[in-house]
PDB file of C-alpha atoms in Angstrom:
ATOM      1  CA  MET G 637     -29.086 -96.152 -15.081  1.00  0.00           C
ATOM      2  CA  THR G 638     -32.783 -96.743 -15.530  1.00  0.00           C
ATOM      3  CA  VAL G 639     -34.871 -97.700 -12.551  1.00  0.00           C
ATOM      4  CA  PHE G 640     -37.609-100.178 -13.375  1.00  0.00           C
ATOM      5  CA  SER G 641     -40.595-100.254 -11.073  1.00  0.00           C
ATOM      6  CA  ALA G 642     -43.307-102.802 -11.606  1.00  0.00           C
ATOM      7  CA  VAL G 643     -46.351-102.827  -9.423  1.00  0.00           C
ATOM      8  CA  VAL G 644     -47.874-106.260  -9.128  1.00  0.00           C
ATOM      9  CA  LYS G 645     -51.470-106.235  -7.998  1.00  0.00           C
ATOM     10  CA  PRO G 646     -52.979-109.239  -6.250  1.00  0.00           C
ATOM     11  CA  GLU G 647     -55.429-111.171  -8.413  1.00  0.00           C
ATOM     12  CA  ARG G 648     -58.979-111.905  -7.333  1.00  0.00           C
ATOM     13  CA  ASN G 649     -61.605-113.996  -9.067  1.00  0.00           C
ATOM     14  CA  VAL G 650     -64.903-112.324  -9.873  1.00  0.00           C
ATOM     15  CA  TYR G 651     -67.667-114.846 -10.512  1.00  0.00           C
ATOM     16  CA  TRP G 652     -70.272-113.781 -13.074  1.00  0.00           C
ATOM     17  CA  GLN G 653     -73.104-115.216 -15.116  1.00  0.00           C
ATOM     18  CA  HIS G 654     -75.533-114.150 -17.846  1.00  0.00           C
ATOM     19  CA  GLU G 655     -79.039-113.420 -16.604  1.00  0.00           C
ATOM     20  CA  PRO G 656     -82.276-114.088 -18.551  1.00  0.00           C
ATOM     21  CA  THR G 657     -82.778-110.295 -18.702  1.00  0.00           C
ATOM     22  CA  GLY G 658     -79.606-109.928 -20.791  1.00  0.00           C
ATOM     23  CA  GLU G 659     -77.690-108.409 -17.913  1.00  0.00           C
ATOM     24  CA  VAL G 660     -74.635-109.850 -16.222  1.00  0.00           C
ATOM     25  CA  SER G 661     -74.679-110.585 -12.494  1.00  0.00           C
ATOM     26  CA  ALA G 662     -71.487-110.798 -10.494  1.00  0.00           C
ATOM     27  CA  CYS G 663     -70.549-111.511  -6.914  1.00  0.00           C
ATOM     28  CA  VAL G 664     -68.571-108.452  -5.793  1.00  0.00           C
ATOM     29  CA  ALA G 665     -67.399-108.195  -2.186  1.00  0.00           C
ATOM     30  CA  GLY G 666     -70.035-110.689  -1.067  1.00  0.00           C
ATOM     31  CA  GLN G 667     -72.873-108.842  -2.814  1.00  0.00           C
ATOM     32  CA  VAL G 668     -74.623-109.697  -6.061  1.00  0.00           C
ATOM     33  CA  GLU G 669     -74.415-106.745  -8.441  1.00  0.00           C
ATOM     34  CA  PHE G 670     -75.954-106.374 -11.915  1.00  0.00           C
ATOM     35  CA  PHE G 671     -74.285-104.837 -14.963  1.00  0.00           C
ATOM     36  CA  ARG G 672     -75.265-104.207 -18.597  1.00  0.00           C
ATOM     37  CA  ASP G 673     -72.300-106.248 -19.853  1.00  0.00           C
ATOM     38  CA  LEU G 674     -68.795-107.452 -18.997  1.00  0.00           C
ATOM     39  CA  PRO G 675     -67.055-104.194 -20.023  1.00  0.00           C
ATOM     40  CA  GLN G 676     -69.240-102.283 -17.544  1.00  0.00           C
ATOM     41  CA  LEU G 677     -68.328-104.816 -14.843  1.00  0.00           C
ATOM     42  CA  GLY G 678     -64.645-104.341 -15.678  1.00  0.00           C
ATOM     43  CA  ARG G 679     -64.889-100.540 -15.446  1.00  0.00           C
ATOM     44  CA  TYR G 680     -66.725-100.796 -12.119  1.00  0.00           C
ATOM     45  CA  LEU G 681     -64.065-103.092 -10.670  1.00  0.00           C
ATOM     46  CA  SER G 682     -61.123-101.020 -11.913  1.00  0.00           C
ATOM     47  CA  HIS G 683     -62.585 -97.815 -10.414  1.00  0.00           C
ATOM     48  CA  THR G 684     -63.908 -99.308  -7.185  1.00  0.00           C
ATOM     49  CA  TYR G 685     -61.013-101.680  -6.434  1.00  0.00           C
ATOM     50  CA  PRO G 686     -57.954-100.184  -8.190  1.00  0.00           C
ATOM     51  CA  ASP G 687     -55.484-102.161  -6.059  1.00  0.00           C
ATOM     52  CA  PHE G 688     -56.570-105.525  -7.494  1.00  0.00           C
ATOM     53  CA  ASP G 689     -56.539-107.284 -10.850  1.00  0.00           C
ATOM     54  CA  PHE G 690     -59.731-109.259 -11.366  1.00  0.00           C
ATOM     55  CA  VAL G 691     -59.963-112.530 -13.259  1.00  0.00           C
ATOM     56  CA  PRO G 692     -63.490-113.057 -14.605  1.00  0.00           C
ATOM     57  CA  VAL G 693     -64.798-116.584 -14.004  1.00  0.00           C
ATOM     58  CA  GLU G 694     -68.055-117.481 -15.723  1.00  0.00           C
ATOM     59  CA  VAL G 695     -70.395-119.389 -13.455  1.00  0.00           C
ATOM     60  CA  THR G 696     -71.618-122.536 -15.166  1.00  0.00           C
ATOM     61  CA  GLU G 697     -73.267-125.711 -13.967  1.00  0.00           C
ATOM     62  CA  ALA G 698     -69.780-127.180 -13.570  1.00  0.00           C
ATOM     63  CA  THR G 699     -68.747-124.199 -11.411  1.00  0.00           C
ATOM     64  CA  TRP G 700     -71.701-124.760  -9.078  1.00  0.00           C
ATOM     65  CA  ARG G 701     -70.943-128.491  -8.971  1.00  0.00           C
ATOM     66  CA  GLY G 702     -67.334-127.690  -8.061  1.00  0.00           C
ATOM     67  CA  PHE G 703     -68.457-125.436  -5.212  1.00  0.00           C
ATOM     68  CA  TYR G 704     -70.847-128.121  -3.976  1.00  0.00           C
ATOM     69  CA  ASP G 705     -68.142-130.810  -4.165  1.00  0.00           C
ATOM     70  CA  GLN G 706     -65.859-128.603  -2.056  1.00  0.00           C
ATOM     71  CA  GLY G 707     -68.593-128.188   0.564  1.00  0.00           C
ATOM     72  CA  VAL G 708     -69.284-124.531  -0.306  1.00  0.00           C
ATOM     73  CA  PHE G 709     -72.980-123.680  -0.042  1.00  0.00           C
ATOM     74  CA  PHE G 710     -74.748-120.388  -0.756  1.00  0.00           C
ATOM     75  CA  ASP G 711     -77.903-118.993   0.783  1.00  0.00           C
ATOM     76  CA  ASP G 712     -80.689-117.860  -1.500  1.00  0.00           C
ATOM     77  CA  TRP G 713     -79.528-114.592  -3.078  1.00  0.00           C
ATOM     78  CA  SER G 714     -82.997-113.073  -3.139  1.00  0.00           C
TER      79      SER G 714
END
């Protein structure tokens, strides 16, 4: 008999956006981090947080509007 073991990792959203510099910024664990591109972000997440599967969510004007409509406000990230 074969024993099948599947490990299901919890999913987390990672919010990211393109920057004018060509980099990608992402909110990771409450901090804004910068990456060369999405593959670098993915490698960082898989090595730093191996117990989670991350779903990339591109931040757009609609995303910000959705946060605002839900009453979620962010301080200046600078």
